[in-house]
Amino acid sequence: MSKLIRKTQKIAIISNKEVCSAHFVMELEAPFLGENSAPGQFINIRVDEGTTDPLLRIPLGIHKIHEGGISLLYKVVGSGTQILSNKKQGDQVDVLGPLGKGFDVARVEAYGNTPLQSTKQDPEAILVAGGHGIAPLYALAESLAEKKIKTTFLIGVRSRDHLVCVDELKSLGAEVQIATEDGSAGYEGYVTELLEELLKQVMKGEVNGDSQRARFSRLRSGQEGQSPGEQQTMIYSCGPRLMLRALSKVALENNTPAQVSLDAYMACGVGACLGCAVKTKDGYKMVCKDGPVFDSKEILWT
Amino acid sequence: MDLTVKINDRTFKNPVWVASGTFGYGEEFKDFIDLEKVGAIITKTITLNAREGNPPPRIVETPSGMLNSIGLENKGIEHFAKKYYPFLEKLDTRIIVSVAGRDKDEFEKCIEALEEFSPDAIEINLSCPNVVHRQTKHKLIAQDPETTGEIIAAVRKKTKSILIAKLTPNVTDISEIALAAEAGGANALSVVNTYLGMAVDAEEMKPILGNIVGGLSGPAIKPMALKVVYDVSKKVKIPVIGIGGIMTGRDVAEFMLCGAAAVQVGTANLADPAAHNRILSEFEEYLDRKGIKKATDLVGKLKKL
């Protein structure tokens, strides 16, 4: 078993605010989590002590990571998150984490560092958020901004009332595009349609100039010793399972790798109960331990 | 304070154990608790060959409980021997290997394969509600007294290890099954495995679990489990190990008062990986507060109303 740094601890709440309809951001004073968490990892939080209902912890993606702690962005969907939303500054919660395997940033970074590509375009990340799936992607966007990796952030929500983090993401330097199902902001439709459009432009070289197209023609003619899959764009996504399934298809059709963060009914969070299984090409894997981030090609979408 | 418990010739350092399927193979919990304070670690159930398990979702929370339909996912006995047993073996506590099979033949082969590393005890899981058993008209082996007795007797011949039969509460009269397991040669009984149940999503008009039905565990089943322990411990002469929604040291005491010689903490481990050590120290505080010097003095000592 790999060496993990994780523990359970009582953590004080610094703030807990509703940022838009039913969406809350909770800041936690937790230097341990601030130092040891990576984008895409999650915590398993016990919302109340001394009660058996709710019984289990709630898994929540880590939204922001800084020296003094972390913050969480969550949507009230059930009794557990309802209780969480009523917590006040100074209240304590029992937090288990950081857990799981986060986004692989090294892979997109490496694109910029290989001699083969250094003379060509810079690597690029496309982040695709569905609803409150934006939570863990924000921490990733911050990390990518620090590494100066060009980031396009696609946000899909039901309606403009559900938009969060847009200004913050813009101030990180990310290009933000919005899709709403009701057309109340940005593109009317699904965020995966926005992604498809963006990838087409990337392929045509409209976004990044001519170099990528030129590179693809060299790839096709076998002048470069890499498969077409190994291009310089990486998709990172988190959102509802159906959206991720659609995204996986778009990524595959456009020959672009995608890392997806999955949600699942979960109990222990540490790989013991085998409850949060997801079907992959290599059999069942556990969202809590093998994920939550998976290569989209690994998943057998149903 | 004397916390030790004896089952046959084996002494266990305390009566607070951890239940199969809720504690992985022990190693998963090493960051959170002192594993050597666990009276006995009962492994996740292993089978002769690897099993894939059931389709997800496999778990869902219910009021004060949870349903699971994992379906005995495991990589088989050989993998267990290589990958997990070496870690467990080094721990200074008792290791109980939980095994399951579809029929007598598979149980026998499992026990034979276990003989090379002679675990402290073997728990015969006759009661997983999420898999298909053969050799009986019932869904679970432990719903059939005859098959239960037959399988226990067969594995009894194959090993000198302590045999613990894990029974299901999903029966009309569990005493009948308990007596059959005792007659077959079991050294102790674990009661109870989960209660069959299901969860439904009314909005989607669908069952929630991939397997449709699952097993209910957690504090929701504690009153029913206490009654099973109370009934069974009066019927059999062998020790009864109580399981069912234990979350606190006081819960441990309740089960022991009803007749349990030891208990297994299950779902609590999933709610909190540090649960076991907390529950054990709460139990010690309870004994201290009650002026009880020997944990075993509690067993079956329920007073009259």
Coordinates of C-alpha atoms in Angstrom, one line a residue:
Chain A
M1 CA 0.0 0.0 0.0
S2 CA 1.4 3.4 -0.9
K3 CA 2.2 5.8 1.8
L4 CA -0.7 8.1 2.4
I5 CA -0.9 11.2 4.6
R6 CA -4.4 11.3 6.0
K7 CA -6.2 11.3 9.3
T8 CA -9.5 12.1 11.0
Q9 CA -9.6 15.4 12.9
K10 CA -12.0 17.9 14.4
I11 CA -11.9 21.1 12.3
A12 CA -13.3 24.5 13.1
I13 CA -15.4 26.2 10.5
I14 CA -14.2 29.7 9.6
S15 CA -17.2 30.6 7.4
N16 CA -20.2 28.9 5.8
K17 CA -22.0 31.0 3.2
E18 CA -24.7 30.5 0.6
V19 CA -23.1 31.6 -2.6
C20 CA -26.1 31.0 -4.9
S21 CA -29.3 29.1 -4.7
A22 CA -28.6 26.0 -2.4
H23 CA -24.9 26.2 -3.1
F24 CA -22.6 26.9 -0.1
V25 CA -18.9 27.5 0.4
M26 CA -17.5 26.4 3.7
E27 CA -14.0 27.5 4.8
L28 CA -12.1 25.2 7.2
E29 CA -9.2 26.0 9.4
A30 CA -7.0 23.0 8.6
P31 CA -3.3 23.6 8.0
F32 CA -2.8 19.8 7.7
L33 CA -5.3 19.6 4.8
G34 CA -3.9 22.8 3.3
E35 CA -0.4 21.3 3.2
N36 CA -1.3 17.8 2.1
S37 CA -4.2 18.1 -0.3
A38 CA -4.0 18.0 -4.1
P39 CA -6.6 19.2 -6.6
G40 CA -9.1 16.5 -7.3
Q41 CA -8.8 14.9 -3.8
F42 CA -11.7 14.8 -1.5
I43 CA -12.6 14.6 2.2
N44 CA -15.2 12.5 4.0
I45 CA -17.0 14.7 6.4
R46 CA -19.1 13.8 9.4
V47 CA -21.7 16.5 9.8
D48 CA -22.8 15.7 13.4
E49 CA -21.4 13.9 16.3
G50 CA -23.4 11.9 18.7
T51 CA -26.2 11.0 16.3
T52 CA -26.8 8.0 14.1
D53 CA -28.8 9.8 11.5
P54 CA -27.1 10.8 9.3
L55 CA -24.8 7.8 10.0
L56 CA -22.2 8.0 7.3
R57 CA -19.8 10.7 6.2
I58 CA -20.4 12.8 3.1
P59 CA -17.7 12.8 0.5
L60 CA -17.0 16.4 -0.8
G61 CA -14.4 17.4 -3.3
I62 CA -11.8 19.9 -2.1
H63 CA -12.7 23.3 -3.7
K64 CA -9.8 25.5 -2.7
I65 CA -6.4 24.7 -1.1
H66 CA -4.3 27.2 0.7
E67 CA -1.7 27.2 3.5
G68 CA -4.1 27.6 6.4
G69 CA -6.7 25.2 5.2
I70 CA -9.2 24.2 2.5
S71 CA -12.7 25.2 1.5
L72 CA -15.6 23.2 0.2
L73 CA -18.3 24.0 -2.3
Y74 CA -21.4 21.9 -1.8
K75 CA -25.0 21.8 -2.9
V76 CA -27.7 21.0 -0.5
V77 CA -29.1 17.7 -1.8
G78 CA -30.1 15.7 1.2
S79 CA -30.4 15.7 5.0
G80 CA -26.6 15.6 5.5
T81 CA -25.8 18.6 3.4
Q82 CA -28.8 20.3 4.9
I83 CA -27.3 20.0 8.4
L84 CA -23.9 21.1 7.0
S85 CA -25.5 24.2 5.6
N86 CA -26.8 25.2 9.0
K87 CA -23.3 25.2 10.6
K88 CA -21.9 28.4 11.9
Q89 CA -18.5 30.0 12.2
G90 CA -16.6 28.3 15.1
D91 CA -18.7 25.0 14.9
Q92 CA -16.6 21.9 14.5
V93 CA -16.9 19.1 12.0
D94 CA -15.0 15.8 11.9
V95 CA -13.0 15.5 8.7
L96 CA -11.3 12.4 7.2
G97 CA -8.8 13.2 4.5
P98 CA -7.3 14.1 2.2
L99 CA -8.5 11.0 0.3
G100 CA -8.2 9.5 -3.2
K101 CA -6.2 10.2 -6.2
G102 CA -6.6 13.7 -7.7
F103 CA -6.1 15.2 -11.2
D104 CA -2.9 14.3 -12.9
V105 CA -1.4 17.8 -13.6
A106 CA 2.1 16.5 -14.3
R107 CA 0.9 15.0 -17.6
V108 CA -0.2 18.3 -19.1
E109 CA 2.9 20.0 -17.6
A110 CA 5.1 17.4 -19.3
Y111 CA 3.7 18.4 -22.7
G112 CA 5.5 21.7 -22.4
N113 CA 8.8 20.2 -21.3
T114 CA 9.5 17.5 -23.9
P115 CA 12.0 18.6 -26.5
L116 CA 9.6 17.4 -29.2
Q117 CA 7.0 20.0 -28.2
S118 CA 9.0 22.8 -26.7
T119 CA 9.4 24.5 -30.0
K120 CA 5.7 24.2 -30.7
Q121 CA 2.6 25.5 -28.9
D122 CA 2.2 25.6 -25.2
P123 CA 0.1 22.8 -23.5
E124 CA -3.5 23.6 -22.8
A125 CA -6.0 22.5 -20.3
I126 CA -9.8 22.5 -20.9
L127 CA -11.8 22.2 -17.6
V128 CA -15.4 21.2 -17.9
A129 CA -17.7 21.7 -14.9
G130 CA -21.3 20.4 -14.7
G131 CA -23.3 22.0 -11.9
H132 CA -21.6 21.8 -8.5
G133 CA -19.0 19.6 -10.2
I134 CA -17.1 22.9 -10.4
A135 CA -16.0 22.3 -6.8
P136 CA -12.8 20.4 -7.3
L137 CA -12.0 22.0 -10.7
Y138 CA -11.4 25.4 -9.1
A139 CA -8.5 24.0 -7.1
L140 CA -7.1 22.6 -10.3
A141 CA -7.6 25.9 -12.1
E142 CA -5.5 27.6 -9.4
S143 CA -2.8 25.0 -9.7
L144 CA -2.7 25.3 -13.5
A145 CA -2.6 29.1 -13.2
E146 CA 0.4 28.9 -11.0
K147 CA 2.1 26.6 -13.5
K148 CA 1.1 29.1 -16.2
I149 CA -0.7 26.5 -18.3
K150 CA -3.3 28.0 -20.6
T151 CA -6.7 27.1 -19.3
T152 CA -10.2 27.3 -20.8
F153 CA -13.0 26.7 -18.3
L154 CA -16.3 25.6 -19.6
I155 CA -19.2 25.8 -17.1
G156 CA -22.5 24.1 -17.6
V157 CA -25.4 24.9 -15.3
R158 CA -29.2 24.7 -15.4
S159 CA -29.7 28.4 -15.2
R160 CA -27.7 31.6 -14.5
D161 CA -28.8 31.5 -10.8
H162 CA -26.5 28.5 -10.4
L163 CA -23.3 30.1 -11.6
V164 CA -20.5 30.3 -9.1
C165 CA -16.8 31.3 -9.3
V166 CA -17.0 32.9 -12.7
D167 CA -15.2 36.2 -11.7
E168 CA -12.7 34.3 -9.6
L169 CA -11.8 32.1 -12.5
K170 CA -11.4 35.0 -14.8
S171 CA -9.1 36.7 -12.4
L172 CA -7.0 33.5 -12.4
G173 CA -6.5 34.2 -16.1
A174 CA -8.8 31.4 -17.4
E175 CA -10.9 31.9 -20.4
V176 CA -14.5 31.2 -19.2
Q177 CA -17.3 30.0 -21.4
I178 CA -20.8 29.3 -20.0
A179 CA -23.6 27.1 -21.1
T180 CA -27.0 27.2 -19.5
E181 CA -29.8 24.7 -20.2
D182 CA -32.4 27.5 -20.2
G183 CA -30.3 29.9 -22.1
S184 CA -30.3 32.5 -19.3
A185 CA -26.6 33.0 -19.8
G186 CA -24.0 32.1 -22.4
Y187 CA -24.7 29.3 -24.8
E188 CA -28.1 27.7 -24.6
G189 CA -27.6 23.9 -24.3
Y190 CA -25.2 21.4 -22.7
V191 CA -21.7 22.2 -21.8
T192 CA -20.5 19.1 -23.7
E193 CA -21.8 20.8 -26.9
L194 CA -19.6 23.8 -26.1
L195 CA -16.7 21.4 -25.6
E196 CA -17.3 19.7 -28.9
E197 CA -17.2 23.1 -30.6
L198 CA -14.0 24.1 -28.8
L199 CA -12.2 20.9 -29.7
K200 CA -13.2 21.3 -33.4
Q201 CA -11.6 24.8 -33.3
V202 CA -8.5 23.4 -31.6
M203 CA -8.2 20.7 -34.3
K204 CA -8.6 23.3 -37.0
G205 CA -6.0 25.5 -35.3
E206 CA -8.3 28.4 -34.9
V207 CA -7.6 28.6 -31.3
N208 CA -3.9 28.1 -31.1
G209 CA -2.7 29.2 -34.5
D210 CA -1.5 26.8 -37.1
S211 CA 1.0 24.7 -35.1
Q212 CA -1.3 22.1 -33.9
R213 CA -2.8 21.4 -37.3
A214 CA 0.7 21.2 -38.7
R215 CA 1.6 18.8 -36.0
F216 CA -1.4 16.6 -36.7
S217 CA -0.5 16.3 -40.3
R218 CA 3.0 15.3 -39.3
L219 CA 1.5 12.8 -36.9
R220 CA -0.7 11.3 -39.5
S221 CA 2.2 11.0 -42.0
G222 CA 4.2 9.3 -39.3
Q223 CA 6.9 11.9 -39.1
E224 CA 6.6 12.0 -35.3
G225 CA 6.9 9.0 -33.1
Q226 CA 3.8 9.6 -31.2
S227 CA 0.3 8.4 -31.5
P228 CA -2.4 11.0 -32.3
G229 CA -3.8 10.5 -28.8
E230 CA -0.7 12.1 -27.2
Q231 CA -1.5 15.7 -28.0
Q232 CA -1.0 18.8 -26.0
T233 CA -4.6 19.3 -24.8
M234 CA -6.0 17.7 -21.7
I235 CA -9.6 17.7 -20.6
Y236 CA -10.4 17.7 -16.9
S237 CA -14.0 17.3 -15.8
C238 CA -16.4 16.8 -12.9
G239 CA -20.2 16.7 -13.0
P240 CA -23.2 14.4 -13.2
R241 CA -22.5 10.9 -14.5
L242 CA -24.5 11.4 -17.7
M243 CA -22.6 14.5 -18.6
L244 CA -19.3 12.8 -18.0
R245 CA -20.4 9.9 -20.3
A246 CA -21.3 12.4 -23.0
L247 CA -18.0 14.2 -22.4
S248 CA -16.0 11.0 -22.7
K249 CA -17.6 10.3 -26.1
V250 CA -16.7 13.8 -27.3
A251 CA -13.1 13.5 -26.0
L252 CA -12.7 10.1 -27.7
E253 CA -14.1 11.4 -31.1
N254 CA -11.7 14.3 -30.9
N255 CA -8.7 12.2 -29.9
T256 CA -8.2 14.2 -26.7
P257 CA -7.4 12.6 -23.3
A258 CA -9.9 13.4 -20.5
Q259 CA -9.7 12.9 -16.8
V260 CA -13.0 12.7 -15.1
S261 CA -13.8 13.0 -11.4
L262 CA -16.6 10.6 -10.4
D263 CA -19.2 10.8 -7.7
A264 CA -20.6 7.7 -6.0
Y265 CA -22.5 6.4 -3.1
M266 CA -19.7 5.9 -0.6
A267 CA -19.2 4.7 2.9
C268 CA -15.7 4.2 4.4
G269 CA -13.7 6.4 1.9
V270 CA -10.6 4.3 2.5
G271 CA -11.0 1.4 0.2
A272 CA -12.3 -1.1 2.8
C273 CA -15.9 -1.6 2.2
L274 CA -15.8 -1.8 -1.7
G275 CA -19.1 0.1 -1.8
C276 CA -18.2 2.8 -4.3
A277 CA -17.5 0.5 -7.2
V278 CA -17.3 1.7 -10.7
K279 CA -17.0 -0.6 -13.7
T280 CA -13.8 -0.2 -15.7
K281 CA -12.0 -2.1 -18.4
D282 CA -10.1 -3.9 -15.7
G283 CA -13.1 -4.8 -13.6
Y284 CA -14.6 -2.9 -10.7
K285 CA -12.5 -0.1 -9.2
M286 CA -13.2 2.0 -6.2
V287 CA -14.0 5.7 -6.5
C288 CA -12.6 6.4 -3.1
K289 CA -9.2 4.8 -3.5
D290 CA -8.6 4.3 -7.2
G291 CA -10.3 7.6 -8.0
P292 CA -12.2 9.8 -7.8
V293 CA -10.3 10.9 -10.9
F294 CA -10.1 8.3 -13.7
D295 CA -9.0 8.4 -17.3
S296 CA -12.3 8.6 -19.2
K297 CA -11.2 5.7 -21.5
E298 CA -10.9 3.4 -18.4
I299 CA -14.6 3.7 -17.5
L300 CA -17.2 1.4 -18.9
W301 CA -20.0 4.0 -19.2
T302 CA -23.5 2.6 -18.9
Chain B
M1 CA -9.2 -4.8 34.8
D2 CA -9.4 -8.1 33.0
L3 CA -10.8 -7.8 29.5
T4 CA -9.8 -11.2 28.2
V5 CA -12.2 -13.6 26.6
K6 CA -11.6 -17.3 26.0
I7 CA -13.1 -19.3 23.2
N8 CA -12.0 -23.0 23.5
D9 CA -8.2 -22.8 24.2
R10 CA -7.7 -19.4 22.6
T11 CA -7.5 -16.2 24.6
F12 CA -8.5 -13.0 23.0
K13 CA -7.2 -9.8 24.6
N14 CA -10.6 -8.1 24.7
P15 CA -14.2 -8.8 23.6
V16 CA -14.4 -5.9 21.1
W17 CA -13.7 -7.3 17.6
V18 CA -14.3 -5.9 14.1
A19 CA -16.8 -7.5 11.8
S20 CA -16.1 -9.0 8.4
G21 CA -16.6 -6.8 5.4
T22 CA -16.4 -3.6 7.4
F23 CA -12.6 -3.6 8.1
G24 CA -11.1 -4.7 4.8
Y25 CA -8.0 -6.7 5.5
G26 CA -6.9 -4.5 8.5
E27 CA -4.2 -2.6 6.7
E28 CA -6.7 0.0 5.4
F29 CA -7.2 1.1 9.0
K30 CA -3.6 1.2 10.3
D31 CA -3.4 5.0 9.9
F32 CA -6.4 5.6 12.1
I33 CA -6.2 3.2 15.1
D34 CA -4.0 0.9 17.0
L35 CA -4.8 -2.4 15.3
E36 CA -3.3 -4.4 18.2
K37 CA -6.0 -3.1 20.5
V38 CA -8.6 -4.9 18.4
G39 CA -9.6 -8.1 20.2
A40 CA -9.8 -9.9 16.9
I41 CA -9.7 -8.8 13.3
I42 CA -12.2 -10.7 11.1
T43 CA -11.2 -10.3 7.5
K44 CA -13.4 -9.4 4.6
T45 CA -14.8 -12.7 3.4
I46 CA -12.6 -14.6 0.9
T47 CA -13.7 -17.2 -1.5
L48 CA -11.7 -19.9 -3.2
N49 CA -11.6 -18.0 -6.5
A50 CA -11.9 -14.3 -7.2
R51 CA -15.4 -12.8 -7.3
E52 CA -16.3 -9.7 -9.1
G53 CA -19.1 -8.5 -6.8
N54 CA -22.4 -6.9 -7.6
P55 CA -23.2 -4.0 -10.0
P56 CA -23.2 -0.5 -8.4
P57 CA -24.7 1.3 -6.6
R58 CA -23.7 -1.1 -3.8
I59 CA -24.5 1.0 -0.8
V60 CA -27.0 3.5 0.3
E61 CA -27.7 5.1 3.6
T62 CA -31.0 4.6 5.3
P63 CA -32.3 6.0 8.6
S64 CA -29.7 5.1 11.2
G65 CA -28.3 2.4 9.0
M66 CA -27.1 1.4 5.6
L67 CA -27.9 -1.2 2.9
N68 CA -25.1 -2.9 1.1
S69 CA -25.0 -5.3 -1.8
I70 CA -21.2 -5.7 -2.3
G71 CA -21.6 -9.3 -3.3
L72 CA -18.4 -10.7 -1.7
E73 CA -16.0 -9.0 -4.1
N74 CA -12.6 -10.4 -3.4
K75 CA -9.6 -11.6 -5.3
G76 CA -9.6 -15.2 -4.0
I77 CA -7.7 -17.1 -1.4
E78 CA -4.3 -17.2 -3.1
H79 CA -4.2 -13.5 -3.5
F80 CA -5.2 -13.1 0.2
A81 CA -2.4 -15.3 1.3
K82 CA 0.2 -13.4 -0.7
K83 CA -1.1 -9.8 -0.4
Y84 CA -2.9 -9.5 2.9
Y85 CA -2.0 -12.2 5.3
P86 CA 1.7 -11.3 5.8
F87 CA 0.6 -8.0 7.2
L88 CA -2.1 -9.5 9.5
E89 CA 0.2 -12.3 10.7
K90 CA 2.7 -9.8 12.2
L91 CA 0.1 -8.1 14.3
D92 CA -0.1 -9.0 18.0
T93 CA -3.8 -9.8 18.0
R94 CA -6.1 -12.6 16.8
I95 CA -6.8 -12.9 13.2
I96 CA -10.0 -14.6 12.1
V97 CA -10.4 -15.4 8.4
S98 CA -13.9 -15.2 7.0
V99 CA -14.6 -17.6 4.2
A100 CA -17.6 -18.3 2.0
G101 CA -18.5 -20.8 -0.7
R102 CA -21.4 -21.7 -2.9
D103 CA -21.7 -25.2 -1.5
K104 CA -20.0 -27.8 0.7
D105 CA -17.3 -28.6 -1.8
E106 CA -16.2 -25.0 -2.1
F107 CA -16.2 -24.5 1.7
E108 CA -14.0 -27.6 2.1
K109 CA -11.5 -26.5 -0.5
C110 CA -11.3 -23.0 1.1
I111 CA -10.6 -24.6 4.5
E112 CA -7.9 -26.9 3.0
A113 CA -6.3 -23.8 1.4
L114 CA -6.3 -22.0 4.7
E115 CA -4.6 -24.9 6.6
E116 CA -1.1 -23.8 5.5
F117 CA -1.3 -20.6 7.5
S118 CA -3.4 -21.8 10.4
P119 CA -5.3 -18.7 11.3
D120 CA -6.4 -18.3 15.0
A121 CA -10.0 -18.9 13.9
I122 CA -12.1 -19.2 10.8
E123 CA -15.5 -17.6 10.5
I124 CA -17.8 -19.6 8.2
N125 CA -20.0 -17.0 6.4
L126 CA -23.2 -18.9 5.7
S127 CA -25.2 -15.8 5.5
C128 CA -24.2 -13.3 2.9
P129 CA -27.5 -12.0 1.6
N130 CA -26.0 -10.8 -1.7
V131 CA -24.8 -13.9 -3.4
V132 CA -26.3 -17.1 -4.7
H133 CA -25.8 -20.3 -2.8
R134 CA -26.2 -23.8 -4.2
Q135 CA -27.2 -27.0 -2.3
T136 CA -30.2 -25.5 -0.6
K137 CA -33.7 -24.5 -1.8
H138 CA -33.2 -21.4 0.3
K139 CA -31.4 -18.3 -0.8
L140 CA -28.9 -18.4 2.0
I141 CA -27.2 -21.5 3.5
A142 CA -27.9 -20.4 7.0
Q143 CA -31.7 -20.4 6.3
D144 CA -31.5 -24.2 6.1
P145 CA -30.7 -26.0 9.3
E146 CA -29.8 -29.2 7.5
T147 CA -27.3 -27.7 5.1
T148 CA -25.9 -25.5 7.8
G149 CA -25.2 -28.6 10.0
E150 CA -23.8 -30.5 7.0
I151 CA -21.4 -27.8 5.9
I152 CA -20.1 -27.1 9.4
A153 CA -19.6 -30.8 10.0
A154 CA -17.7 -31.1 6.7
V155 CA -15.3 -28.2 7.4
R156 CA -14.9 -29.4 11.0
K157 CA -13.2 -32.5 9.7
K158 CA -10.8 -30.4 7.7
T159 CA -9.4 -28.2 10.4
K160 CA -8.4 -28.0 14.1
S161 CA -8.9 -24.2 14.0
I162 CA -11.7 -22.6 16.0
L163 CA -14.8 -22.5 13.8
I164 CA -17.3 -19.7 14.1
A165 CA -20.5 -20.0 12.1
K166 CA -22.0 -16.6 11.0
L167 CA -25.7 -16.8 10.8
T168 CA -28.5 -14.8 9.2
P169 CA -31.4 -13.3 11.1
N170 CA -33.6 -13.7 8.0
V171 CA -35.3 -16.8 9.3
T172 CA -38.4 -17.9 11.1
D173 CA -36.5 -19.5 14.0
I174 CA -32.8 -18.8 14.3
S175 CA -32.4 -21.1 17.3
E176 CA -33.0 -24.1 15.1
I177 CA -30.1 -23.0 12.8
A178 CA -27.9 -22.2 15.8
L179 CA -28.4 -25.7 17.2
A180 CA -27.6 -27.3 13.9
A181 CA -24.3 -25.3 13.6
E182 CA -23.4 -26.3 17.2
A183 CA -24.2 -30.0 16.5
G184 CA -22.1 -29.8 13.4
G185 CA -19.1 -28.8 15.5
A186 CA -19.0 -25.0 15.5
N187 CA -17.0 -23.5 18.4
A188 CA -18.9 -20.3 18.4
L189 CA -21.7 -18.4 16.6
S190 CA -21.6 -14.9 15.1
V191 CA -25.1 -13.3 15.1
V192 CA -26.3 -11.4 13.2
N193 CA -25.4 -10.9 9.6
T194 CA -27.4 -8.2 7.8
Y195 CA -31.2 -8.0 7.5
L196 CA -32.5 -8.1 4.0
G197 CA -33.9 -4.9 2.8
M198 CA -34.3 -2.5 -0.1
A199 CA -34.3 1.2 -0.9
V200 CA -36.4 2.9 -3.6
D201 CA -36.1 6.2 -5.4
A202 CA -39.7 7.4 -5.7
E203 CA -38.7 10.3 -8.1
E204 CA -37.0 7.9 -10.5
M205 CA -39.4 5.1 -9.6
K206 CA -36.4 2.7 -9.4
P207 CA -34.6 0.6 -6.8
I208 CA -31.4 2.3 -5.7
L209 CA -29.2 -0.7 -5.3
G210 CA -27.8 -2.4 -8.4
N211 CA -28.7 -5.7 -6.9
I212 CA -32.1 -4.3 -6.1
V213 CA -32.0 -5.8 -2.6
G214 CA -29.2 -5.7 0.0
G215 CA -28.4 -6.2 3.7
L216 CA -29.3 -3.7 6.3
S217 CA -26.8 -2.9 9.1
G218 CA -26.1 -0.2 11.6
P219 CA -27.9 1.1 14.7
A220 CA -31.2 0.6 13.0
I221 CA -30.9 -3.2 13.5
K222 CA -29.5 -3.1 17.1
P223 CA -32.7 -3.9 18.9
M224 CA -33.4 -6.9 16.7
A225 CA -29.8 -8.1 17.0
L226 CA -29.9 -7.9 20.8
K227 CA -33.0 -10.1 20.8
V228 CA -31.3 -12.7 18.6
V229 CA -28.3 -12.8 20.9
Y230 CA -30.6 -13.0 24.0
D231 CA -32.6 -15.9 22.4
V232 CA -29.7 -17.9 20.9
S233 CA -27.3 -17.6 23.9
K234 CA -30.0 -19.3 26.0
K235 CA -30.3 -22.2 23.5
V236 CA -26.7 -23.1 22.8
K237 CA -23.7 -24.0 25.0
I238 CA -21.1 -22.5 22.7
P239 CA -20.2 -18.8 22.9
V240 CA -22.3 -16.3 21.0
I241 CA -20.6 -13.3 19.4
G242 CA -22.9 -10.3 19.1
I243 CA -23.1 -8.1 16.0
G244 CA -25.6 -5.4 15.0
G245 CA -25.2 -1.7 15.0
I246 CA -22.6 -1.3 17.8
M247 CA -21.5 2.4 17.9
T248 CA -20.6 2.9 21.6
G249 CA -19.0 1.2 24.6
R250 CA -22.5 1.0 26.1
D251 CA -23.7 -0.9 23.1
V252 CA -21.0 -3.5 23.8
A253 CA -22.2 -3.8 27.3
E254 CA -25.8 -4.3 26.1
F255 CA -24.9 -7.2 23.9
M256 CA -22.8 -8.8 26.6
L257 CA -25.6 -8.4 29.1
C258 CA -27.9 -10.2 26.6
G259 CA -25.4 -13.1 26.5
A260 CA -22.7 -12.3 24.0
A261 CA -19.2 -13.5 25.0
A262 CA -17.7 -10.9 22.6
V263 CA -18.9 -8.5 20.0
Q264 CA -18.0 -7.3 16.5
V265 CA -18.1 -3.6 15.6
G266 CA -19.2 -3.3 11.9
T267 CA -20.9 -0.4 10.3
A268 CA -19.3 2.0 12.8
N269 CA -15.9 1.4 11.1
L270 CA -17.4 2.7 7.9
A271 CA -18.8 5.8 9.6
D272 CA -15.5 6.4 11.4
P273 CA -12.2 4.6 10.7
A274 CA -11.2 5.3 14.3
A275 CA -14.4 3.9 15.8
H276 CA -13.0 0.7 17.3
N277 CA -10.5 2.2 19.7
R278 CA -13.0 4.7 20.9
I279 CA -15.6 2.1 21.5
L280 CA -13.1 -0.1 23.4
S281 CA -12.1 2.8 25.7
E282 CA -15.7 3.7 26.3
F283 CA -16.4 0.1 27.2
E284 CA -13.5 0.1 29.7
E285 CA -14.8 3.3 31.2
Y286 CA -18.2 1.6 31.5
L287 CA -16.7 -1.3 33.4
D288 CA -14.7 1.0 35.6
R289 CA -17.8 3.1 36.4
K290 CA -19.8 -0.1 37.2
G291 CA -16.9 -1.4 39.3
I292 CA -16.7 -4.6 37.2
K293 CA -13.2 -6.1 37.3
K294 CA -13.7 -8.8 34.7
A295 CA -15.4 -8.2 31.3
T296 CA -16.7 -11.7 31.2
D297 CA -18.6 -11.1 34.4
L298 CA -21.1 -9.1 32.3
V299 CA -22.0 -12.0 30.0
G300 CA -25.7 -12.9 30.3
K301 CA -26.1 -10.8 33.5
L302 CA -29.2 -9.0 32.5
K303 CA -31.1 -8.3 35.8
K304 CA -34.8 -9.0 36.3
L305 CA -37.1 -6.1 35.9

